[in-house]
mmCIF file of C-alpha atoms in Angstrom:
data_model
loop_
_atom_site.group_PDB
_atom_site.id
_atom_site.type_symbol
_atom_site.label_atom_id
_atom_site.label_comp_id
_atom_site.label_asym_id
_atom_site.label_seq_id
_atom_site.Cartn_x
_atom_site.Cartn_y
_atom_site.Cartn_z
ATOM 1 C CA UNK X 1 -29.269 149.057 -192.636
ATOM 2 C CA UNK X 2 -31.325 148.410 -189.606
ATOM 3 C CA UNK X 3 -29.615 147.170 -186.351
ATOM 4 C CA UNK X 4 -31.531 143.903 -186.382
ATOM 5 C CA UNK X 5 -30.377 143.043 -189.959
ATOM 6 C CA UNK X 6 -26.879 144.079 -188.898
ATOM 7 C CA UNK X 7 -26.733 141.896 -186.076
ATOM 8 C CA UNK X 8 -28.233 138.945 -187.908
ATOM 9 C CA UNK X 9 -25.365 139.266 -190.495
ATOM 10 C CA UNK X 10 -22.774 139.606 -187.928
ATOM 11 C CA UNK X 11 -24.009 136.515 -185.789
ATOM 12 C CA UNK X 12 -24.504 134.656 -189.133
ATOM 13 C CA UNK X 13 -20.876 135.108 -190.357
ATOM 14 C CA UNK X 14 -19.610 134.547 -186.973
ATOM 15 C CA UNK X 15 -21.149 131.137 -186.920
ATOM 16 C CA UNK X 16 -20.386 130.329 -190.499
ATOM 17 C CA UNK X 17 -16.491 130.980 -189.744
ATOM 18 C CA UNK X 18 -16.512 128.883 -186.611
ATOM 19 C CA UNK X 19 -18.236 126.108 -188.598
ATOM 20 C CA UNK X 20 -15.723 126.140 -191.339
ATOM 21 C CA UNK X 21 -13.030 126.098 -188.676
ATOM 22 C CA UNK X 22 -14.302 122.494 -187.435
ATOM 23 C CA UNK X 23 -12.687 120.958 -190.478
ATOM 24 C CA UNK X 24 -9.389 122.733 -189.888
ATOM 25 C CA UNK X 25 -8.960 121.080 -186.360
ATOM 26 C CA UNK X 26 -8.515 117.635 -184.753
ATOM 27 C CA UNK X 27 -9.549 116.614 -181.074
ATOM 28 C CA UNK X 28 -6.920 117.649 -178.579
ATOM 29 C CA UNK X 29 -5.518 115.565 -175.882
ATOM 30 C CA UNK X 30 -7.346 117.646 -173.207
ATOM 31 C CA UNK X 31 -10.511 117.555 -175.064
ATOM 32 C CA UNK X 32 -10.518 113.942 -175.345
ATOM 33 C CA UNK X 33 -9.941 113.638 -171.472
ATOM 34 C CA UNK X 34 -12.875 115.882 -170.916
ATOM 35 C CA UNK X 35 -15.032 113.374 -172.721
ATOM 36 C CA UNK X 36 -13.799 110.185 -170.820
ATOM 37 C CA UNK X 37 -12.812 112.061 -167.427
ATOM 38 C CA UNK X 38 -14.890 113.014 -164.393
ATOM 39 C CA UNK X 39 -18.655 113.950 -164.723
ATOM 40 C CA UNK X 40 -19.087 117.755 -165.710
ATOM 41 C CA UNK X 41 -21.788 119.654 -167.293
ATOM 42 C CA UNK X 42 -19.859 120.428 -170.449
ATOM 43 C CA UNK X 43 -19.471 116.690 -170.779
ATOM 44 C CA UNK X 44 -23.074 116.062 -170.803
ATOM 45 C CA UNK X 45 -23.468 118.760 -173.547
ATOM 46 C CA UNK X 46 -20.814 117.167 -175.930
ATOM 47 C CA UNK X 47 -22.275 113.711 -175.296
ATOM 48 C CA UNK X 48 -25.887 115.036 -176.036
ATOM 49 C CA UNK X 49 -24.605 116.308 -179.184
ATOM 50 C CA UNK X 50 -22.919 113.117 -180.047
ATOM 51 C CA UNK X 51 -26.267 111.376 -179.447
ATOM 52 C CA UNK X 52 -27.997 113.329 -182.285
ATOM 53 C CA UNK X 53 -25.206 113.883 -184.669
ATOM 54 C CA UNK X 54 -22.830 111.012 -184.175
ATOM 55 C CA UNK X 55 -19.329 111.124 -182.821
ATOM 56 C CA UNK X 56 -17.478 113.651 -185.104
ATOM 57 C CA UNK X 57 -15.757 116.923 -185.056
ATOM 58 C CA UNK X 58 -18.995 118.798 -185.890
ATOM 59 C CA UNK X 59 -20.882 117.250 -182.875
ATOM 60 C CA UNK X 60 -17.850 117.878 -180.699
ATOM 61 C CA UNK X 61 -17.798 121.574 -181.413
ATOM 62 C CA UNK X 62 -21.255 122.447 -182.344
ATOM 63 C CA UNK X 63 -22.226 123.129 -178.454
ATOM 64 C CA UNK X 64 -19.334 125.403 -178.094
ATOM 65 C CA UNK X 65 -20.442 127.403 -181.270
ATOM 66 C CA UNK X 66 -24.125 127.584 -179.901
ATOM 67 C CA UNK X 67 -22.730 128.868 -176.500
ATOM 68 C CA UNK X 68 -20.652 131.374 -178.262
ATOM 69 C CA UNK X 69 -23.456 132.812 -180.142
ATOM 70 C CA UNK X 70 -25.691 132.894 -177.117
ATOM 71 C CA UNK X 71 -22.863 134.691 -175.449
ATOM 72 C CA UNK X 72 -22.816 137.433 -178.251
ATOM 73 C CA UNK X 73 -26.684 137.821 -178.052
ATOM 74 C CA UNK X 74 -26.225 138.409 -174.432
ATOM 75 C CA UNK X 75 -23.389 140.718 -174.891
ATOM 76 C CA UNK X 76 -25.757 142.905 -177.025
ATOM 77 C CA UNK X 77 -28.560 142.693 -174.578
ATOM 78 C CA UNK X 78 -26.416 143.700 -171.565
ATOM 79 C CA UNK X 79 -24.965 146.608 -173.476
ATOM 80 C CA UNK X 80 -28.169 148.363 -173.262
ATOM 81 C CA UNK X 81 -27.486 149.288 -169.733
ATOM 82 C CA UNK X 82 -24.043 150.861 -170.440
ATOM 83 C CA UNK X 83 -24.062 152.193 -174.055
ATOM 84 C CA UNK X 84 -26.526 155.069 -175.082
ATOM 85 C CA UNK X 85 -26.187 154.690 -178.929
ATOM 86 C CA UNK X 86 -27.151 151.432 -180.632
ATOM 87 C CA UNK X 87 -24.517 151.799 -183.337
ATOM 88 C CA UNK X 88 -21.827 151.549 -180.295
ATOM 89 C CA UNK X 89 -23.457 148.426 -178.981
ATOM 90 C CA UNK X 90 -22.913 146.795 -182.462
ATOM 91 C CA UNK X 91 -19.245 148.027 -182.228
ATOM 92 C CA UNK X 92 -18.965 146.351 -178.851
ATOM 93 C CA UNK X 93 -20.484 143.380 -180.137
ATOM 94 C CA UNK X 94 -17.773 143.053 -183.178
ATOM 95 C CA UNK X 95 -15.069 143.711 -180.609
ATOM 96 C CA UNK X 96 -16.290 140.967 -178.342
ATOM 97 C CA UNK X 97 -16.620 138.446 -181.227
ATOM 98 C CA UNK X 98 -13.137 139.157 -182.548
ATOM 99 C CA UNK X 99 -11.195 138.965 -179.226
ATOM 100 C CA UNK X 100 -8.812 136.078 -179.685
ATOM 101 C CA UNK X 101 -9.677 134.754 -176.212
ATOM 102 C CA UNK X 102 -13.599 134.681 -177.116
ATOM 103 C CA UNK X 103 -12.885 133.243 -180.384
ATOM 104 C CA UNK X 104 -10.922 130.320 -179.050
ATOM 105 C CA UNK X 105 -13.525 129.803 -176.536
ATOM 106 C CA UNK X 106 -16.202 129.376 -179.446
ATOM 107 C CA UNK X 107 -14.355 126.503 -180.853
ATOM 108 C CA UNK X 108 -12.267 124.769 -178.366
ATOM 109 C CA UNK X 109 -13.983 122.258 -175.954
ATOM 110 C CA UNK X 110 -13.168 123.664 -172.661
ATOM 111 C CA UNK X 111 -14.913 125.061 -169.558
ATOM 112 C CA UNK X 112 -13.820 128.807 -170.747
ATOM 113 C CA UNK X 113 -16.771 129.072 -173.371
ATOM 114 C CA UNK X 114 -19.480 127.660 -170.951
ATOM 115 C CA UNK X 115 -18.272 129.891 -167.846
ATOM 116 C CA UNK X 116 -18.419 132.882 -170.185
ATOM 117 C CA UNK X 117 -21.907 132.029 -171.096
ATOM 118 C CA UNK X 118 -22.926 131.450 -167.672
ATOM 119 C CA UNK X 119 -21.383 134.654 -166.492
ATOM 120 C CA UNK X 120 -23.124 136.954 -168.973
ATOM 121 C CA UNK X 121 -26.377 135.103 -168.253
ATOM 122 C CA UNK X 122 -26.034 135.898 -164.718
ATOM 123 C CA UNK X 123 -25.285 139.533 -165.538
ATOM 124 C CA UNK X 124 -28.071 139.767 -167.725
ATOM 125 C CA UNK X 125 -30.544 138.194 -165.272
ATOM 126 C CA UNK X 126 -29.289 140.202 -162.265
ATOM 127 C CA UNK X 127 -31.775 142.974 -162.725
ATOM 128 C CA UNK X 128 -34.480 141.166 -163.994
ATOM 129 C CA UNK X 129 -35.274 138.292 -161.637
ATOM 130 C CA UNK X 130 -35.692 138.495 -157.928
ATOM 131 C CA UNK X 131 -32.937 137.781 -155.251
ATOM 132 C CA UNK X 132 -34.426 134.122 -154.267
ATOM 133 C CA UNK X 133 -34.469 133.280 -157.864
ATOM 134 C CA UNK X 134 -30.753 134.560 -158.210
ATOM 135 C CA UNK X 135 -29.649 132.597 -155.083
ATOM 136 C CA UNK X 136 -31.000 129.310 -156.922
ATOM 137 C CA UNK X 137 -28.910 130.252 -160.104
ATOM 138 C CA UNK X 138 -25.603 130.867 -158.084
ATOM 139 C CA UNK X 139 -26.202 127.710 -156.069
ATOM 140 C CA UNK X 140 -26.569 125.713 -159.546
ATOM 141 C CA UNK X 141 -23.305 127.277 -160.683
ATOM 142 C CA UNK X 142 -21.522 126.143 -157.599
ATOM 143 C CA UNK X 143 -22.596 122.575 -158.385
ATOM 144 C CA UNK X 144 -21.642 122.667 -162.077
ATOM 145 C CA UNK X 145 -18.211 124.231 -161.884
ATOM 146 C CA UNK X 146 -15.435 124.940 -159.455
ATOM 147 C CA UNK X 147 -14.154 128.064 -161.431
ATOM 148 C CA UNK X 148 -17.161 129.907 -160.284
ATOM 149 C CA UNK X 149 -15.521 130.340 -156.739
ATOM 150 C CA UNK X 150 -14.314 133.380 -158.195
ATOM 151 C CA UNK X 151 -17.581 134.740 -159.028
ATOM 152 C CA UNK X 152 -18.525 134.068 -155.456
ATOM 153 C CA UNK X 153 -15.474 135.672 -154.111
ATOM 154 C CA UNK X 154 -16.286 138.744 -156.022
ATOM 155 C CA UNK X 155 -19.901 139.067 -155.242
ATOM 156 C CA UNK X 156 -18.975 138.630 -151.599
ATOM 157 C CA UNK X 157 -16.855 141.788 -151.853
ATOM 158 C CA UNK X 158 -19.463 143.481 -153.921
ATOM 159 C CA UNK X 159 -22.045 142.602 -151.022
ATOM 160 C CA UNK X 160 -19.874 144.308 -148.538
ATOM 161 C CA UNK X 161 -19.418 147.260 -150.575
ATOM 162 C CA UNK X 162 -23.264 147.419 -151.231
ATOM 163 C CA UNK X 163 -23.913 146.543 -147.611
ATOM 164 C CA UNK X 164 -26.227 143.484 -148.571
ATOM 165 C CA UNK X 165 -25.825 141.136 -145.546
ATOM 166 C CA UNK X 166 -27.876 138.165 -147.051
ATOM 167 C CA UNK X 167 -26.048 138.434 -150.198
ATOM 168 C CA UNK X 168 -22.704 138.250 -148.515
ATOM 169 C CA UNK X 169 -23.677 135.285 -146.278
ATOM 170 C CA UNK X 170 -24.853 133.232 -149.360
ATOM 171 C CA UNK X 171 -21.645 134.023 -151.379
ATOM 172 C CA UNK X 172 -19.474 133.012 -148.327
ATOM 173 C CA UNK X 173 -21.579 129.694 -148.032
ATOM 174 C CA UNK X 174 -21.146 129.281 -151.620
ATOM 175 C CA UNK X 175 -17.398 129.739 -151.527
ATOM 176 C CA UNK X 176 -17.137 127.100 -148.675
ATOM 177 C CA UNK X 177 -19.214 124.820 -150.608
ATOM 178 C CA UNK X 178 -17.296 125.314 -153.796
ATOM 179 C CA UNK X 179 -13.893 124.698 -152.220
ATOM 180 C CA UNK X 180 -15.234 121.756 -150.194
ATOM 181 C CA UNK X 181 -16.398 120.088 -153.552
ATOM 182 C CA UNK X 182 -13.605 121.077 -155.773
ATOM 183 C CA UNK X 183 -10.741 122.126 -153.757
ATOM 184 C CA UNK X 184 -8.302 124.737 -154.633
ATOM 185 C CA UNK X 185 -4.877 124.318 -156.228
ATOM 186 C CA UNK X 186 -2.119 126.461 -154.369
ATOM 187 C CA UNK X 187 1.320 125.068 -154.847
ATOM 188 C CA UNK X 188 4.849 126.098 -155.957
ATOM 189 C CA UNK X 189 7.303 128.777 -155.216
ATOM 190 C CA UNK X 190 7.865 132.271 -156.509
ATOM 191 C CA UNK X 191 8.909 132.157 -160.121
ATOM 192 C CA UNK X 192 8.550 134.235 -162.902
ATOM 193 C CA UNK X 193 4.978 133.411 -164.129
ATOM 194 C CA UNK X 194 3.706 137.150 -163.452
ATOM 195 C CA UNK X 195 4.873 138.796 -166.514
ATOM 196 C CA UNK X 196 4.027 135.563 -168.410
ATOM 197 C CA UNK X 197 0.425 135.924 -167.203
ATOM 198 C CA UNK X 198 0.190 139.512 -168.371
ATOM 199 C CA UNK X 199 1.551 138.425 -171.629
ATOM 200 C CA UNK X 200 -1.314 135.968 -172.058
ATOM 201 C CA UNK X 201 -3.921 138.425 -171.030
ATOM 202 C CA UNK X 202 -2.466 140.816 -173.684
ATOM 203 C CA UNK X 203 -2.900 137.908 -176.258
ATOM 204 C CA UNK X 204 -6.378 137.317 -175.180
ATOM 205 C CA UNK X 205 -7.485 140.986 -175.320
ATOM 206 C CA UNK X 206 -4.768 142.524 -177.574
ATOM 207 C CA UNK X 207 -2.331 144.702 -175.929
ATOM 208 C CA UNK X 208 -4.137 147.959 -176.640
ATOM 209 C CA UNK X 209 -7.326 146.706 -175.316
ATOM 210 C CA UNK X 210 -5.918 145.032 -172.297
ATOM 211 C CA UNK X 211 -4.176 148.114 -171.334
ATOM 212 C CA UNK X 212 -7.020 150.204 -171.702
ATOM 213 C CA UNK X 213 -9.024 147.762 -169.686
ATOM 214 C CA UNK X 214 -6.429 148.001 -166.835
ATOM 215 C CA UNK X 215 -6.719 151.711 -167.060
ATOM 216 C CA UNK X 216 -10.395 151.943 -166.926
ATOM 217 C CA UNK X 217 -10.705 149.574 -164.038
ATOM 218 C CA UNK X 218 -8.082 151.665 -162.176
ATOM 219 C CA UNK X 219 -9.774 155.087 -162.912
ATOM 220 C CA UNK X 220 -13.210 153.802 -161.938
ATOM 221 C CA UNK X 221 -11.640 152.674 -158.430
ATOM 222 C CA UNK X 222 -10.158 156.185 -158.165
ATOM 223 C CA UNK X 223 -13.521 157.885 -159.066
ATOM 224 C CA UNK X 224 -15.456 155.430 -156.947
ATOM 225 C CA UNK X 225 -17.750 154.605 -160.187
ATOM 226 C CA UNK X 226 -17.838 150.789 -159.625
ATOM 227 C CA UNK X 227 -20.496 148.256 -159.783
ATOM 228 C CA UNK X 228 -21.044 144.658 -159.949
ATOM 229 C CA UNK X 229 -19.139 144.039 -162.952
ATOM 230 C CA UNK X 230 -16.050 146.016 -161.679
ATOM 231 C CA UNK X 231 -15.942 143.716 -158.650
ATOM 232 C CA UNK X 232 -16.133 140.551 -160.737
ATOM 233 C CA UNK X 233 -13.460 141.726 -163.378
ATOM 234 C CA UNK X 234 -11.138 143.384 -160.757
ATOM 235 C CA UNK X 235 -11.239 140.828 -158.036
ATOM 236 C CA UNK X 236 -10.712 137.995 -160.570
ATOM 237 C CA UNK X 237 -7.849 139.641 -162.209
ATOM 238 C CA UNK X 238 -6.203 140.548 -158.987
ATOM 239 C CA UNK X 239 -6.378 137.053 -157.927
ATOM 240 C CA UNK X 240 -4.982 135.361 -161.054
ATOM 241 C CA UNK X 241 -2.211 137.729 -161.289
ATOM 242 C CA UNK X 242 -1.400 137.060 -157.483
ATOM 243 C CA UNK X 243 -1.505 133.402 -157.934
ATOM 244 C CA UNK X 244 0.933 133.662 -160.890
ATOM 245 C CA UNK X 245 3.586 134.730 -158.547
ATOM 246 C CA UNK X 246 3.645 131.116 -157.097
ATOM 247 C CA UNK X 247 2.489 128.953 -160.097
ATOM 248 C CA UNK X 248 1.596 128.918 -163.755
ATOM 249 C CA UNK X 249 -2.092 129.286 -163.931
ATOM 250 C CA UNK X 250 -4.416 128.541 -166.766
ATOM 251 C CA UNK X 251 -5.558 132.129 -167.434
ATOM 252 C CA UNK X 252 -8.356 130.877 -170.010
ATOM 253 C CA UNK X 253 -10.363 130.082 -166.756
ATOM 254 C CA UNK X 254 -9.917 133.417 -165.348
ATOM 255 C CA UNK X 255 -10.394 135.413 -168.527
ATOM 256 C CA UNK X 256 -14.033 135.047 -168.970
ATOM 257 C CA UNK X 257 -14.558 137.053 -165.710
ATOM 258 C CA UNK X 258 -12.349 139.680 -166.890
ATOM 259 C CA UNK X 259 -13.954 139.965 -170.172
ATOM 260 C CA UNK X 260 -17.116 141.383 -168.401
ATOM 261 C CA UNK X 261 -15.090 144.573 -167.909
ATOM 262 C CA UNK X 262 -15.609 145.293 -171.664
ATOM 263 C CA UNK X 263 -18.909 146.850 -170.910
ATOM 264 C CA UNK X 264 -17.286 149.293 -168.521
ATOM 265 C CA UNK X 265 -14.513 149.908 -171.005
ATOM 266 C CA UNK X 266 -17.275 150.714 -173.764
ATOM 267 C CA UNK X 267 -19.088 152.871 -171.542
ATOM 268 C CA UNK X 268 -16.085 154.990 -170.467
ATOM 269 C CA UNK X 269 -14.777 155.164 -174.110
ATOM 270 C CA UNK X 270 -18.138 156.198 -175.344
ATOM 271 C CA UNK X 271 -18.411 158.857 -172.566
ATOM 272 C CA UNK X 272 -14.879 160.042 -173.126
ATOM 273 C CA UNK X 273 -15.411 160.447 -176.843
ATOM 274 C CA UNK X 274 -18.971 162.178 -176.490
ATOM 275 C CA UNK X 275 -17.916 164.939 -174.200
ATOM 276 C CA UNK X 276 -14.988 165.971 -176.439
ATOM 277 C CA UNK X 277 -15.258 168.347 -179.465
ATOM 278 C CA UNK X 278 -14.698 166.718 -182.981
ATOM 279 C CA UNK X 279 -11.268 168.400 -183.151
ATOM 280 C CA UNK X 280 -10.321 166.483 -179.807
ATOM 281 C CA UNK X 281 -11.778 163.259 -180.937
ATOM 282 C CA UNK X 282 -8.944 162.109 -183.436
ATOM 283 C CA UNK X 283 -6.967 160.225 -180.869
ATOM 284 C CA UNK X 284 -9.969 158.322 -179.722
ATOM 285 C CA UNK X 285 -10.719 157.485 -183.319
ATOM 286 C CA UNK X 286 -7.178 156.579 -184.174
ATOM 287 C CA UNK X 287 -6.985 154.097 -180.998
ATOM 288 C CA UNK X 288 -10.118 152.503 -181.892
ATOM 289 C CA UNK X 289 -9.166 151.927 -185.525
ATOM 290 C CA UNK X 290 -5.928 150.378 -184.425
ATOM 291 C CA UNK X 291 -7.704 148.050 -182.058
ATOM 292 C CA UNK X 292 -10.012 146.921 -184.618
ATOM 293 C CA UNK X 293 -7.027 146.233 -187.200
ATOM 294 C CA UNK X 294 -5.242 144.206 -184.234
ATOM 295 C CA UNK X 295 -8.396 142.353 -183.500
ATOM 296 C CA UNK X 296 -8.744 141.661 -187.318
ATOM 297 C CA UNK X 297 -5.050 140.569 -187.817
ATOM 298 C CA UNK X 298 -5.305 138.317 -184.525
ATOM 299 C CA UNK X 299 -8.561 136.696 -185.767
ATOM 300 C CA UNK X 300 -7.158 136.118 -189.262
ATOM 301 C CA UNK X 301 -3.972 134.262 -187.605
ATOM 302 C CA UNK X 302 -6.296 132.131 -185.681
ATOM 303 C CA UNK X 303 -8.544 131.212 -188.674
ATOM 304 C CA UNK X 304 -5.772 130.657 -191.086
ATOM 305 C CA UNK X 305 -3.253 129.332 -188.670
ATOM 306 C CA UNK X 306 -1.893 126.549 -190.809
ATOM 307 C CA UNK X 307 -0.181 129.012 -193.049
ATOM 308 C CA UNK X 308 2.022 129.756 -190.123
ATOM 309 C CA UNK X 309 3.914 126.299 -190.835
ATOM 310 C CA UNK X 310 5.471 128.122 -193.718
ATOM 311 C CA UNK X 311 7.373 130.193 -191.363
ATOM 312 C CA UNK X 312 7.617 128.199 -188.159
ATOM 313 C CA UNK X 313 11.048 126.332 -188.008
ATOM 314 C CA UNK X 314 9.843 123.737 -185.504
ATOM 315 C CA UNK X 315 5.986 122.664 -186.337
ATOM 316 C CA UNK X 316 5.576 121.612 -182.648
ATOM 317 C CA UNK X 317 5.982 125.301 -181.537
ATOM 318 C CA UNK X 318 2.934 126.229 -183.497
ATOM 319 C CA UNK X 319 0.374 127.498 -181.228
ATOM 320 C CA UNK X 320 -2.300 125.314 -182.439
ATOM 321 C CA UNK X 321 -0.188 122.077 -183.030
ATOM 322 C CA UNK X 322 -2.044 120.185 -180.256
ATOM 323 C CA UNK X 323 -5.059 120.697 -182.203
ATOM 324 C CA UNK X 324 -3.678 119.280 -185.600
ATOM 325 C CA UNK X 325 -2.498 115.960 -187.067
ATOM 326 C CA UNK X 326 -4.627 113.526 -185.201
ATOM 327 C CA UNK X 327 -7.648 113.414 -187.540
ATOM 328 C CA UNK X 328 -5.445 113.253 -190.719
ATOM 329 C CA UNK X 329 -3.203 110.660 -189.262
ATOM 330 C CA UNK X 330 -6.349 108.373 -188.534
ATOM 331 C CA UNK X 331 -7.462 108.835 -192.048
ATOM 332 C CA UNK X 332 -3.785 107.777 -193.340
ATOM 333 C CA UNK X 333 -3.817 104.722 -190.900
ATOM 334 C CA UNK X 334 -7.427 103.615 -191.980
ATOM 335 C CA UNK X 335 -6.088 103.962 -195.636
ATOM 336 C CA UNK X 336 -3.768 101.189 -194.794
ATOM 337 C CA UNK X 337 -6.430 99.061 -193.094
ATOM 338 C CA UNK X 338 -4.929 99.844 -189.665
ATOM 339 C CA UNK X 339 -7.576 100.482 -186.851
ATOM 340 C CA UNK X 340 -5.616 100.115 -184.046
ATOM 341 C CA UNK X 341 -2.173 100.942 -182.941
ATOM 342 C CA UNK X 342 0.195 101.123 -179.891
ATOM 343 C CA UNK X 343 1.421 104.741 -179.640
ATOM 344 C CA UNK X 344 1.941 107.495 -177.113
ATOM 345 C CA UNK X 345 -0.593 108.028 -174.473
ATOM 346 C CA UNK X 346 -1.738 111.391 -175.932
ATOM 347 C CA UNK X 347 -1.819 110.510 -179.436
ATOM 348 C CA UNK X 348 -3.535 107.177 -178.565
ATOM 349 C CA UNK X 349 -6.412 108.955 -176.678
ATOM 350 C CA UNK X 350 -6.883 111.276 -179.756
ATOM 351 C CA UNK X 351 -6.941 108.550 -182.388
ATOM 352 C CA UNK X 352 -9.437 106.835 -180.428
ATOM 353 C CA UNK X 353 -12.035 109.454 -180.967
ATOM 354 C CA UNK X 354 -11.675 108.780 -184.755
ATOM 355 C CA UNK X 355 -12.009 105.160 -184.480
ATOM 356 C CA UNK X 356 -8.380 103.976 -184.194
ATOM 357 C CA UNK X 357 -7.975 102.057 -180.948
ATOM 358 C CA UNK X 358 -5.300 100.860 -178.855
ATOM 359 C CA UNK X 359 -3.820 97.431 -179.532
ATOM 360 C CA UNK X 360 -0.488 95.750 -179.876
ATOM 361 C CA UNK X 361 -0.922 94.580 -183.535
ATOM 362 C CA UNK X 362 0.997 97.586 -184.944
ATOM 363 C CA UNK X 363 3.363 100.071 -183.199
ATOM 364 C CA UNK X 364 3.113 103.748 -184.286
ATOM 365 C CA UNK X 365 6.307 105.595 -183.335
ATOM 366 C CA UNK X 366 6.924 109.263 -183.972
ATOM 367 C CA UNK X 367 10.081 109.975 -185.941
ATOM 368 C CA UNK X 368 12.188 113.068 -186.240
ATOM 369 C CA UNK X 369 10.972 115.432 -189.141
ATOM 370 C CA UNK X 370 13.152 114.508 -192.124
ATOM 371 C CA UNK X 371 13.841 110.984 -191.177
ATOM 372 C CA UNK X 372 12.455 108.605 -193.756
ATOM 373 C CA UNK X 373 11.785 104.814 -193.719
ATOM 374 C CA UNK X 374 9.717 102.574 -195.842
ATOM 375 C CA UNK X 375 6.713 102.545 -193.670
ATOM 376 C CA UNK X 376 6.721 106.092 -192.939
ATOM 377 C CA UNK X 377 3.304 108.003 -192.304
ATOM 378 C CA UNK X 378 3.527 111.837 -192.832
ATOM 379 C CA UNK X 379 1.217 114.553 -192.396
ATOM 380 C CA UNK X 380 1.634 117.822 -194.242
ATOM 381 C CA UNK X 381 0.068 121.416 -194.098
ATOM 382 C CA UNK X 382 0.656 123.678 -196.964
ATOM 383 C CA UNK X 383 3.243 121.239 -198.298
ATOM 384 C CA UNK X 384 5.102 121.378 -195.062
ATOM 385 C CA UNK X 385 5.641 118.139 -193.085
ATOM 386 C CA UNK X 386 4.583 118.675 -189.590
ATOM 387 C CA UNK X 387 4.378 115.023 -188.388
ATOM 388 C CA UNK X 388 6.207 111.807 -189.244
ATOM 389 C CA UNK X 389 5.990 108.514 -187.977
ATOM 390 C CA UNK X 390 6.890 104.795 -188.615
ATOM 391 C CA UNK X 391 4.204 102.117 -188.374
ATOM 392 C CA UNK X 392 5.399 98.557 -187.792
ATOM 393 C CA UNK X 393 3.275 95.534 -187.940
ATOM 394 C CA UNK X 394 4.130 93.089 -184.920
ATOM 395 C CA UNK X 395 4.204 89.388 -185.683
ATOM 396 C CA UNK X 396 2.230 87.607 -182.917
ATOM 397 C CA UNK X 397 2.748 84.169 -184.293
#
């Protein structure tokens, strides 16, 4: 099988799996807020999709899927610099696609998927376009999203290391500009979020890959085998873990920067594997096989997450609960000719996306699971009730 055919099959299956997942999800409260909140580039993308395809789940998630596929293509292109064997580049692409964090970014509407694509685009263009054009790209990033401040900090430190004064001055100005526009959230007192942050990173990458990633970054520091990608991944990882001593951070916005270390991980792994005789390669083969199995298991859990309701005692503790229920609830309400309700703020915001607006004609009040009334509306997955609410009509006469 040719490399191009393999890539086409991988990317096609990846896109189809994500498209299939659209029907399994409802809009979350955070996604609904993004659509009606402050202006952002991602908001423009989603609303452009609505313009062409209407306001529905497919149009909501299509831009994220497109960004995900484009990111995968960029990963393969960038890997040319780091991996010598084409087959290994395909393996790297598979690892990237099946990372739980990457998979989530490919379907959930938040800045993580956009930031990851933008970072990969920057890395890809870094050696291909001149510095003046690169400066324009970085300025554009500053205007698009405040999360890129971590990129500018990393590049400023890389500029010091590479003794590039102009590049250093640019990134310092970008840092100041970004902080002026978006500010920075620094609050709280020391709490136990450091270990929690490490645990989330391990979940995003899977434990084995994250431990090996950490090892590669540290090893390259000792051997002085560091480049721009090392600075971006290491500095951002250090900032996120440092901030986690004082506050709970949203690691999904830091993770795209750390994901760039995958190229260094793959390069180190390939080199370590090739310099050993066949008899000494068994441990590397075993580690890679276990990593792939864990990735496959984690991705299966993501794609078939509704089956977890069969074993989760409290449905609200399901990791995807916040992206369930709303769509099915709107369908049940419309079956009763109810197109507006008074309910909790979060659910009202979600139902509004599906055409159930806010009014005082009906009250939708969530019940404890197992509580039954005549006007109950229940939502079940795999024959397990995950949501129950009482709908009451208000007599305004």
